[in-house]
Tab-separated table of C-alpha atoms (C1' of nucleotides) in Angstrom:
chain	number	residue	atom	x	y	z
A	1	MET	CA	-18.653	-13.232	18.327
A	2	THR	CA	-20.607	-14.621	15.372
A	3	ARG	CA	-18.877	-16.687	12.709
A	4	LYS	CA	-19.277	-13.815	10.274
A	5	GLU	CA	-17.485	-11.449	12.644
A	6	GLN	CA	-14.765	-14.026	13.105
A	7	ILE	CA	-14.298	-14.372	9.352
A	8	ARG	CA	-14.027	-10.641	9.030
A	9	GLN	CA	-11.462	-10.375	11.793
A	10	VAL	CA	-9.265	-13.130	10.397
A	11	ALA	CA	-9.614	-11.642	6.918
A	12	GLN	CA	-8.584	-8.192	8.178
A	13	ASN	CA	-5.362	-9.638	9.449
A	14	MET	CA	-4.598	-11.662	6.313
A	15	PHE	CA	-5.571	-8.912	3.864
A	16	ARG	CA	-3.314	-6.550	5.736
A	17	GLU	CA	-0.368	-8.900	5.854
A	18	LYS	CA	-0.522	-10.540	2.413
A	19	GLY	CA	-2.740	-8.141	0.546
A	20	TYR	CA	-6.291	-8.718	-0.674
A	21	ALA	CA	-5.391	-10.142	-4.084
A	22	ALA	CA	-2.793	-12.546	-2.690
A	23	THR	CA	-5.085	-13.973	0.003
A	24	SER	CA	-7.064	-16.995	-1.174
A	25	MET	CA	-10.397	-18.083	0.208
A	26	ARG	CA	-8.872	-21.477	0.994
A	27	GLU	CA	-6.195	-19.898	3.195
A	28	LEU	CA	-8.807	-17.758	4.859
A	29	ALA	CA	-11.026	-20.778	5.477
A	30	GLU	CA	-8.133	-22.743	6.933
A	31	ALA	CA	-7.280	-19.909	9.319
A	32	VAL	CA	-10.920	-19.806	10.405
A	33	GLY	CA	-10.989	-23.586	10.792
A	34	ILE	CA	-13.632	-24.553	8.195
A	35	GLU	CA	-13.697	-25.568	4.527
A	36	ALA	CA	-13.547	-22.925	1.812
A	37	ALA	CA	-17.054	-23.718	0.586
A	38	SER	CA	-18.437	-23.145	4.069
A	39	LEU	CA	-17.370	-19.510	4.032
A	40	TYR	CA	-20.157	-18.860	1.558
A	41	ASN	CA	-22.797	-19.664	4.127
A	42	HIS	CA	-21.785	-16.439	5.882
A	43	ILE	CA	-20.619	-14.164	3.107
A	44	LYS	CA	-21.665	-13.553	-0.469
A	45	SER	CA	-18.215	-13.120	-1.980
A	46	LYS	CA	-14.600	-12.321	-1.222
A	47	GLU	CA	-15.192	-8.717	-2.115
A	48	GLU	CA	-18.065	-8.412	0.319
A	49	ILE	CA	-15.562	-8.919	3.135
A	50	LEU	CA	-13.406	-6.138	1.755
A	51	GLN	CA	-16.428	-3.873	1.510
A	52	ASP	CA	-17.391	-4.561	5.111
A	53	ILE	CA	-13.890	-3.750	6.323
A	54	CYS	CA	-13.471	-0.566	4.299
A	55	PHE	CA	-16.895	0.941	4.895
A	56	GLY	CA	-16.980	-0.216	8.498
A	57	LEU	CA	-13.834	1.699	9.306
A	58	ALA	CA	-14.942	4.701	7.257
A	59	ASN	CA	-17.954	4.786	9.534
A	60	ASP	CA	-15.696	4.694	12.602
A	61	PHE	CA	-13.694	7.642	11.289
A	62	PHE	CA	-16.809	9.728	10.677
A	63	SER	CA	-18.337	8.868	14.039
A	64	ALA	CA	-15.126	9.887	15.773
A	65	LEU	CA	-14.873	13.140	13.868
A	66	ASP	CA	-18.517	13.949	14.611
A	67	THR	CA	-17.732	14.102	18.324
A	68	VAL	CA	-15.358	17.037	17.831
A	69	LYS	CA	-16.053	18.867	14.591
A	70	ASP	CA	-18.791	21.195	15.795
A	71	ALA	CA	-17.283	22.093	19.167
A	72	GLU	CA	-17.129	25.807	19.940
A	73	VAL	CA	-13.398	25.945	20.517
A	74	PRO	CA	-10.440	27.652	18.813
A	75	ALA	CA	-9.262	25.944	15.635
A	76	ASP	CA	-5.967	24.763	17.111
A	77	VAL	CA	-7.785	22.967	19.907
A	78	LYS	CA	-10.262	21.506	17.449
A	79	LEU	CA	-7.520	20.309	15.107
A	80	THR	CA	-5.728	18.709	18.055
A	81	GLN	CA	-8.907	16.879	18.985
A	82	ALA	CA	-9.493	15.769	15.422
A	83	ILE	CA	-5.941	14.439	15.206
A	84	ASN	CA	-6.399	12.630	18.494
A	85	VAL	CA	-9.591	10.826	17.563
A	86	HIS	CA	-8.267	9.948	14.111
A	87	ILE	CA	-5.175	8.387	15.664
A	88	LYS	CA	-7.337	6.646	18.212
A	89	VAL	CA	-9.348	4.916	15.476
A	90	ILE	CA	-6.170	3.785	13.720
A	91	THR	CA	-4.325	2.524	16.774
A	92	THR	CA	-7.318	0.543	17.981
A	93	ASN	CA	-8.009	-0.977	14.527
A	94	LEU	CA	-4.541	-1.619	13.117
A	95	ASP	CA	-5.499	-4.454	10.776
A	96	ALA	CA	-8.623	-2.777	9.468
A	97	ALA	CA	-6.677	0.470	9.058
A	98	GLY	CA	-4.070	-1.266	6.931
A	99	VAL	CA	-6.753	-2.713	4.674
A	100	PHE	CA	-8.661	0.563	4.550
A	101	LEU	CA	-5.533	2.456	3.508
A	102	THR	CA	-3.976	0.094	0.971
A	103	GLU	CA	-6.544	-2.445	-0.278
A	104	TRP	CA	-9.515	-0.186	-1.032
A	105	ARG	CA	-8.443	-0.052	-4.693
A	106	PHE	CA	-9.677	-3.626	-5.173
A	107	LEU	CA	-13.258	-2.513	-4.569
A	108	SER	CA	-15.400	-2.751	-7.691
A	109	GLU	CA	-17.824	-0.118	-8.861
A	110	PRO	CA	-19.953	1.454	-7.548
A	111	HIS	CA	-18.287	0.810	-4.192
A	112	LEU	CA	-14.979	2.208	-5.374
A	113	SER	CA	-16.522	5.572	-6.218
A	114	ASN	CA	-18.476	5.617	-2.986
A	115	PHE	CA	-15.320	4.987	-1.064
A	116	LYS	CA	-13.390	7.758	-2.774
A	117	ASN	CA	-16.241	10.182	-2.192
A	118	MET	CA	-16.385	9.401	1.515
A	119	ARG	CA	-12.649	9.806	1.839
A	120	ASN	CA	-12.771	13.178	0.103
A	121	ARG	CA	-15.578	14.363	2.357
A	122	TYR	CA	-13.582	13.337	5.399
A	123	GLU	CA	-10.439	15.098	4.236
A	124	ARG	CA	-12.391	18.253	3.513
A	125	GLU	CA	-13.523	18.359	7.149
A	126	PHE	CA	-9.895	18.636	8.196
A	127	GLN	CA	-9.240	21.290	5.572
A	128	ARG	CA	-12.195	23.248	6.933
A	129	ILE	CA	-10.682	23.255	10.413
A	130	VAL	CA	-7.308	24.457	9.148
A	131	LEU	CA	-8.955	27.190	7.078
A	132	GLU	CA	-10.951	28.232	10.134
A	133	GLY	CA	-7.667	28.590	12.045
A	134	ILE	CA	-6.118	30.702	9.332
A	135	ARG	CA	-9.152	32.998	9.307
A	136	GLN	CA	-8.956	33.221	13.084
A	137	GLY	CA	-5.283	34.225	12.833
A	138	ILE	CA	-4.199	31.196	14.867
A	139	PHE	CA	-2.500	29.443	11.948
A	140	LYS	CA	-0.025	30.787	9.421
A	141	PRO	CA	-1.369	31.258	5.896
A	142	THR	CA	-0.511	27.886	4.412
A	143	ASP	CA	-1.187	25.709	1.405
A	144	VAL	CA	-4.117	24.016	3.158
A	145	LYS	CA	-4.358	21.081	0.787
A	146	LEU	CA	-0.659	20.314	0.938
A	147	TYR	CA	-0.660	20.651	4.698
A	148	CYS	CA	-3.601	18.284	5.133
A	149	LEU	CA	-2.106	15.804	2.687
A	150	SER	CA	1.025	15.671	4.834
A	151	LEU	CA	-0.968	15.566	8.027
A	152	PHE	CA	-2.951	12.574	6.808
A	153	SER	CA	0.051	10.740	5.474
A	154	ALA	CA	1.842	11.124	8.800
A	155	MET	CA	-1.194	9.978	10.797
A	156	ASN	CA	-2.110	7.145	8.458
A	157	TRP	CA	1.402	5.763	8.350
A	158	ILE	CA	1.068	4.954	12.039
A	159	TYR	CA	-0.565	1.624	11.245
A	160	GLN	CA	2.745	0.532	9.726
A	161	TRP	CA	4.819	0.747	12.875
A	162	TYR	CA	2.550	1.183	15.914
A	163	LYS	CA	2.838	-1.576	18.520
A	164	PRO	CA	-0.267	-1.800	20.757
A	165	ASN	CA	1.802	-3.118	23.632
A	166	GLY	CA	4.689	-0.681	23.169
A	167	GLU	CA	5.542	2.279	25.379
A	168	LEU	CA	3.300	4.782	23.599
A	169	SER	CA	-0.402	4.757	24.423
A	170	PRO	CA	-2.747	6.077	21.736
A	171	ASN	CA	-3.311	9.212	23.801
A	172	GLU	CA	0.383	9.929	24.310
A	173	LEU	CA	0.983	9.348	20.632
A	174	GLY	CA	-1.826	11.720	19.701
A	175	GLU	CA	-0.406	14.392	21.975
A	176	ARG	CA	3.089	14.147	20.515
A	177	PHE	CA	1.714	14.192	17.013
A	178	SER	CA	-0.377	17.266	17.640
A	179	LEU	CA	2.570	19.141	19.065
A	180	MET	CA	4.832	18.051	16.246
A	181	LEU	CA	2.389	18.824	13.481
A	182	LEU	CA	0.945	22.003	14.928
A	183	ASP	CA	4.097	23.783	15.950
A	184	GLY	CA	4.928	24.348	12.338
A	185	LEU	CA	1.526	25.872	11.792
A	186	ARG	CA	0.725	27.967	14.852
A	187	VAL	CA	1.673	31.668	14.646
B	1	MET	CA	15.297	1.222	-24.915
B	2	THR	CA	15.878	-2.534	-24.782
B	3	ARG	CA	12.934	-4.879	-24.587
B	4	LYS	CA	13.896	-5.701	-21.005
B	5	GLU	CA	13.774	-2.022	-20.062
B	6	GLN	CA	10.424	-1.725	-21.787
B	7	ILE	CA	9.035	-4.693	-19.867
B	8	ARG	CA	10.213	-3.150	-16.622
B	9	GLN	CA	8.651	0.192	-17.416
B	10	VAL	CA	5.290	-1.290	-18.344
B	11	ALA	CA	5.424	-3.539	-15.277
B	12	GLN	CA	6.151	-0.574	-12.989
B	13	ASN	CA	3.000	1.072	-14.162
B	14	MET	CA	0.817	-2.048	-13.854
B	15	PHE	CA	2.237	-3.136	-10.490
B	16	ARG	CA	1.590	0.320	-9.164
B	17	GLU	CA	-1.940	0.534	-10.462
B	18	LYS	CA	-3.215	-3.010	-9.868
B	19	GLY	CA	-0.692	-4.309	-7.395
B	20	TYR	CA	1.976	-6.970	-7.963
B	21	ALA	CA	-0.153	-9.964	-6.991
B	22	ALA	CA	-3.111	-8.917	-9.109
B	23	THR	CA	-1.074	-8.306	-12.256
B	24	SER	CA	-0.752	-11.393	-14.451
B	25	MET	CA	2.087	-12.108	-16.831
B	26	ARG	CA	-0.439	-12.411	-19.633
B	27	GLU	CA	-1.735	-8.884	-19.028
B	28	LEU	CA	1.807	-7.616	-18.832
B	29	ALA	CA	2.714	-9.356	-22.091
B	30	GLU	CA	-0.320	-7.929	-23.850
B	31	ALA	CA	0.568	-4.408	-22.722
B	32	VAL	CA	4.080	-4.931	-24.056
B	33	GLY	CA	2.728	-6.367	-27.298
B	34	ILE	CA	4.112	-9.917	-27.194
B	35	GLU	CA	2.975	-13.355	-25.993
B	36	ALA	CA	3.299	-14.271	-22.308
B	37	ALA	CA	5.838	-16.996	-23.015
B	38	SER	CA	8.075	-14.510	-24.824
B	39	LEU	CA	8.542	-12.485	-21.667
B	40	TYR	CA	10.742	-15.275	-20.372
B	41	ASN	CA	13.366	-14.661	-23.020
B	42	HIS	CA	14.127	-11.396	-21.226
B	43	ILE	CA	13.382	-12.105	-17.590
B	44	LYS	CA	13.767	-15.096	-15.322
B	45	SER	CA	10.546	-14.747	-13.379
B	46	LYS	CA	7.807	-12.348	-12.375
B	47	GLU	CA	9.578	-11.676	-9.118
B	48	GLU	CA	12.797	-10.730	-10.865
B	49	ILE	CA	10.975	-7.726	-12.301
B	50	LEU	CA	9.867	-6.706	-8.830
B	51	GLN	CA	13.408	-7.078	-7.537
B	52	ASP	CA	14.793	-4.898	-10.318
B	53	ILE	CA	12.261	-2.184	-9.591
B	54	CYS	CA	12.713	-2.196	-5.816
B	55	PHE	CA	16.504	-2.389	-5.697
B	56	GLY	CA	16.894	-0.088	-8.670
B	57	LEU	CA	15.036	2.687	-6.900
B	58	ALA	CA	16.772	1.965	-3.602
B	59	ASN	CA	19.987	2.622	-5.471
B	60	ASP	CA	18.630	5.918	-6.772
B	61	PHE	CA	17.723	7.009	-3.239
B	62	PHE	CA	21.203	6.220	-1.894
B	63	SER	CA	22.934	7.909	-4.816
B	64	ALA	CA	20.871	11.018	-4.270
B	65	LEU	CA	21.530	11.072	-0.542
B	66	ASP	CA	25.265	10.585	-1.109
B	67	THR	CA	25.440	13.921	-2.887
B	68	VAL	CA	24.381	15.799	0.240
B	69	LYS	CA	24.997	13.752	3.372
B	70	ASP	CA	28.647	14.692	3.973
B	71	ALA	CA	28.407	18.380	3.124
B	72	GLU	CA	29.907	20.720	5.699
B	73	VAL	CA	26.761	22.724	6.287
B	74	PRO	CA	24.441	23.326	9.256
B	75	ALA	CA	22.032	20.477	9.930
B	76	ASP	CA	18.942	22.440	8.888
B	77	VAL	CA	20.468	23.152	5.490
B	78	LYS	CA	21.527	19.537	5.154
B	79	LEU	CA	18.105	18.228	6.108
B	80	THR	CA	16.500	20.581	3.592
B	81	GLN	CA	18.818	19.237	0.904
B	82	ALA	CA	18.112	15.640	1.883
B	83	ILE	CA	14.371	16.299	1.711
B	84	ASN	CA	14.793	17.939	-1.673
B	85	VAL	CA	16.723	15.110	-3.296
B	86	HIS	CA	14.414	12.473	-1.775
B	87	ILE	CA	11.384	14.244	-3.209
B	88	LYS	CA	13.188	14.644	-6.522
B	89	VAL	CA	13.673	10.871	-6.788
B	90	ILE	CA	10.010	10.227	-6.025
B	91	THR	CA	8.538	12.832	-8.333
B	92	THR	CA	10.695	11.705	-11.253
B	93	ASN	CA	9.937	7.990	-10.698
B	94	LEU	CA	6.285	7.961	-9.662
B	95	ASP	CA	5.478	4.420	-10.808
B	96	ALA	CA	8.648	2.875	-9.416
B	97	ALA	CA	8.126	4.791	-6.166
B	98	GLY	CA	4.630	3.354	-5.769
B	99	VAL	CA	5.952	-0.177	-6.267
B	100	PHE	CA	8.924	0.457	-3.999
B	101	LEU	CA	6.680	1.715	-1.227
B	102	THR	CA	3.781	-0.757	-1.343
B	103	GLU	CA	4.781	-3.918	-3.240
B	104	TRP	CA	8.170	-4.705	-1.652
B	105	ARG	CA	6.467	-7.138	0.727
B	106	PHE	CA	6.024	-9.610	-2.124
B	107	LEU	CA	9.785	-10.070	-2.360
B	108	SER	CA	10.907	-13.540	-1.284
B	109	GLU	CA	13.861	-14.227	0.960
B	110	PRO	CA	16.670	-13.336	1.005
B	111	HIS	CA	15.670	-10.267	-1.026
B	112	LEU	CA	13.025	-9.284	1.475
B	113	SER	CA	15.556	-9.047	4.307
B	114	ASN	CA	18.041	-7.230	2.100
B	115	PHE	CA	15.393	-4.713	1.206
B	116	LYS	CA	14.399	-4.068	4.805
B	117	ASN	CA	18.047	-3.642	5.805
B	118	MET	CA	18.665	-1.098	3.057
B	119	ARG	CA	15.579	0.832	4.027
B	120	ASN	CA	16.646	0.928	7.651
B	121	ARG	CA	20.119	2.138	6.738
B	122	TYR	CA	18.590	4.907	4.651
B	123	GLU	CA	16.250	6.018	7.384
B	124	ARG	CA	19.082	6.085	9.880
B	125	GLU	CA	20.929	8.593	7.704
B	126	PHE	CA	18.043	10.996	8.125
B	127	GLN	CA	17.935	10.354	11.855
B	128	ARG	CA	21.650	11.161	12.024
B	129	ILE	CA	21.069	14.537	10.401
B	130	VAL	CA	18.264	15.402	12.809
B	131	LEU	CA	20.376	14.319	15.791
B	132	GLU	CA	23.234	16.446	14.469
B	133	GLY	CA	20.900	19.421	14.409
B	134	ILE	CA	19.759	18.836	17.967
B	135	ARG	CA	23.364	18.637	19.142
B	136	GLN	CA	24.111	21.850	17.252
B	137	GLY	CA	21.187	23.537	19.007
B	138	ILE	CA	19.467	24.243	15.679
B	139	PHE	CA	16.620	21.808	16.273
B	140	LYS	CA	14.389	21.391	19.298
B	141	PRO	CA	14.984	18.270	21.353
B	142	THR	CA	12.548	15.883	19.690
B	143	ASP	CA	11.601	12.234	19.483
B	144	VAL	CA	13.922	11.687	16.519
B	145	LYS	CA	12.451	8.376	15.432
B	146	LEU	CA	8.877	9.628	15.559
B	147	TYR	CA	9.835	12.789	13.718
B	148	CYS	CA	11.614	10.900	10.951
B	149	LEU	CA	8.754	8.444	10.653
B	150	SER	CA	6.375	11.336	10.044
B	151	LEU	CA	8.817	13.045	7.737
B	152	PHE	CA	9.126	9.930	5.588
B	153	SER	CA	5.438	9.239	5.520
B	154	ALA	CA	4.715	12.785	4.369
B	155	MET	CA	7.397	12.655	1.674
B	156	ASN	CA	6.572	9.157	0.506
B	157	TRP	CA	2.871	9.844	0.224
B	158	ILE	CA	3.662	12.297	-2.549
B	159	TYR	CA	3.620	9.506	-5.140
B	160	GLN	CA	-0.105	9.122	-4.420
B	161	TRP	CA	-1.163	12.565	-5.549
B	162	TYR	CA	1.683	14.267	-7.404
B	163	LYS	CA	0.928	15.220	-11.010
B	164	PRO	CA	4.082	15.671	-13.111
B	165	ASN	CA	2.334	18.219	-15.318
B	166	GLY	CA	0.621	20.080	-12.478
B	167	GLU	CA	1.515	23.514	-11.152
B	168	LEU	CA	4.139	22.341	-8.666
B	169	SER	CA	7.611	21.495	-9.961
B	170	PRO	CA	9.630	19.010	-7.902
B	171	ASN	CA	11.846	21.837	-6.684
B	172	GLU	CA	8.953	24.035	-5.585
B	173	LEU	CA	7.368	21.084	-3.855
B	174	GLY	CA	10.621	20.295	-2.054
B	175	GLU	CA	10.910	23.879	-0.901
B	176	ARG	CA	7.380	24.001	0.495
B	177	PHE	CA	7.850	20.664	2.195
B	178	SER	CA	11.083	21.710	3.833
B	179	LEU	CA	9.548	24.891	5.186
B	180	MET	CA	6.469	23.049	6.411
B	181	LEU	CA	8.333	20.191	8.017
B	182	LEU	CA	11.228	22.211	9.429
B	183	ASP	CA	9.352	25.077	10.943
B	184	GLY	CA	8.029	22.798	13.601
B	185	LEU	CA	11.530	21.688	14.388
B	186	ARG	CA	13.747	24.738	14.186
B	187	VAL	CA	14.320	26.625	17.453
C	1	DC	C1'	-20.904	-27.148	7.506
C	2	DC	C1'	-19.102	-30.773	4.219
C	3	DT	C1'	-17.754	-33.421	-0.300
C	4	DA	C1'	-17.311	-32.960	-4.876
C	5	DC	C1'	-16.700	-30.271	-8.491
C	6	DC	C1'	-16.964	-26.242	-12.164
C	7	DG	C1'	-14.586	-23.234	-15.709
C	8	DA	C1'	-11.067	-19.888	-15.641
C	9	DT	C1'	-6.682	-18.446	-14.926
C	10	DC	C1'	-2.176	-18.598	-12.865
C	11	DG	C1'	3.402	-18.650	-13.518
C	12	DG	C1'	6.255	-20.988	-16.174
C	13	DT	C1'	8.518	-24.627	-19.661
C	14	DA	C1'	9.476	-27.422	-24.021
C	15	DG	C1'	10.639	-27.146	-28.388
C	16	DG	C1'	11.213	-24.902	-32.417
D	1	DC	C1'	9.457	-14.565	-30.469
D	2	DC	C1'	5.682	-18.113	-31.121
D	3	DT	C1'	2.453	-22.405	-30.447
D	4	DA	C1'	1.196	-25.659	-27.415
D	5	DC	C1'	0.947	-27.113	-23.105
D	6	DC	C1'	1.999	-28.311	-17.882
D	7	DG	C1'	0.309	-28.861	-12.956
D	8	DA	C1'	-1.483	-25.886	-9.545
D	9	DT	C1'	-4.631	-22.906	-7.825
D	10	DC	C1'	-8.262	-19.516	-8.114
D	11	DG	C1'	-13.403	-17.836	-6.566
D	12	DG	C1'	-17.463	-19.885	-6.343
D	13	DT	C1'	-21.676	-23.411	-6.804
D	14	DA	C1'	-24.623	-27.785	-6.385
D	15	DG	C1'	-26.482	-30.663	-3.478
D	16	DG	C1'	-26.997	-32.667	0.714
DNA sequence: CCTACCGATCGGTAGG
DNA sequence: CCTACCGATCGGTAGG
């Protein structure tokens, strides 16, 4: 692991726990084990770290979704797969997920707009799958936007309480979630 | 409206939008229309404002829940009512809800522990209703904790996107949510 | 990677 | 409710 990767990993944890604004570069440096000024040999600014975390995880989400979104399967199966890979990304990147979900608003322009656009594109992929299911007659006619909003909030909240060493593996969790969230939708 | 109430209201909005840590007392004072030092004639500290917001809304949530939790009705009706009043509190206090849900972690001890305890007690009331329904045979046997976690996340996320002047009234929203979230649960 | 340091800003107080 | 000010801390740079 390079020093830059180490800085990012430590920062992920601190940004998640204390928040981006309340984390100082001196605290970050101390946790890494160097002086504050030395951080700037590896990064350009505090915000650059935030950008790396947010856009890095956005990339993970898209890569994961790409593996399932064009499969030739019924919409309920596809939605289950999409839920599973989304949860997988969160549960295996808890710190980054926390930052991605709550600290993105400290991005400056134009990164802030880029971020929002990516997020919207991602959410629309899920809406497309649900719409597909309604057209196929597999899902009840539903307020697609409201449903997806609730679906995302339930999935994204996982970072708040999931324990990597608890009883639930990411796969088991994904399965339970799919059942729970789909049974209200399936005809 | 007293000056203290005005300060709280302006602070709710700024804390929600910029975050507690990133909001300075000077910005707050300017938004109120006085000098920073003058704030301290009405409040003891920056954190006192946060405490008032967090515990004030906690009180609203409990008051709302009290009006429905002991009704002699089937569990599905009771859960629907609980969902409705919870959503009502959020949609009519959007700024305070945002602070309550994301900025509570900046509370210092012992307020932080008090806050967590209150939140746990509140969540357990919902779990009790779901358990009641399972015992009554109205709800499917379910992972109660996981279900309530998802229920709360979906309801609480509302503050992120709800527009008070949009098409959906709080009551309509509550109704749609209940249907959506209960239909996966009801036998 | 460090020492030394910059100007800016922080929450809050004294005194009127 | 204001002016004037406190010590502490902020993100970041110069120079080696």
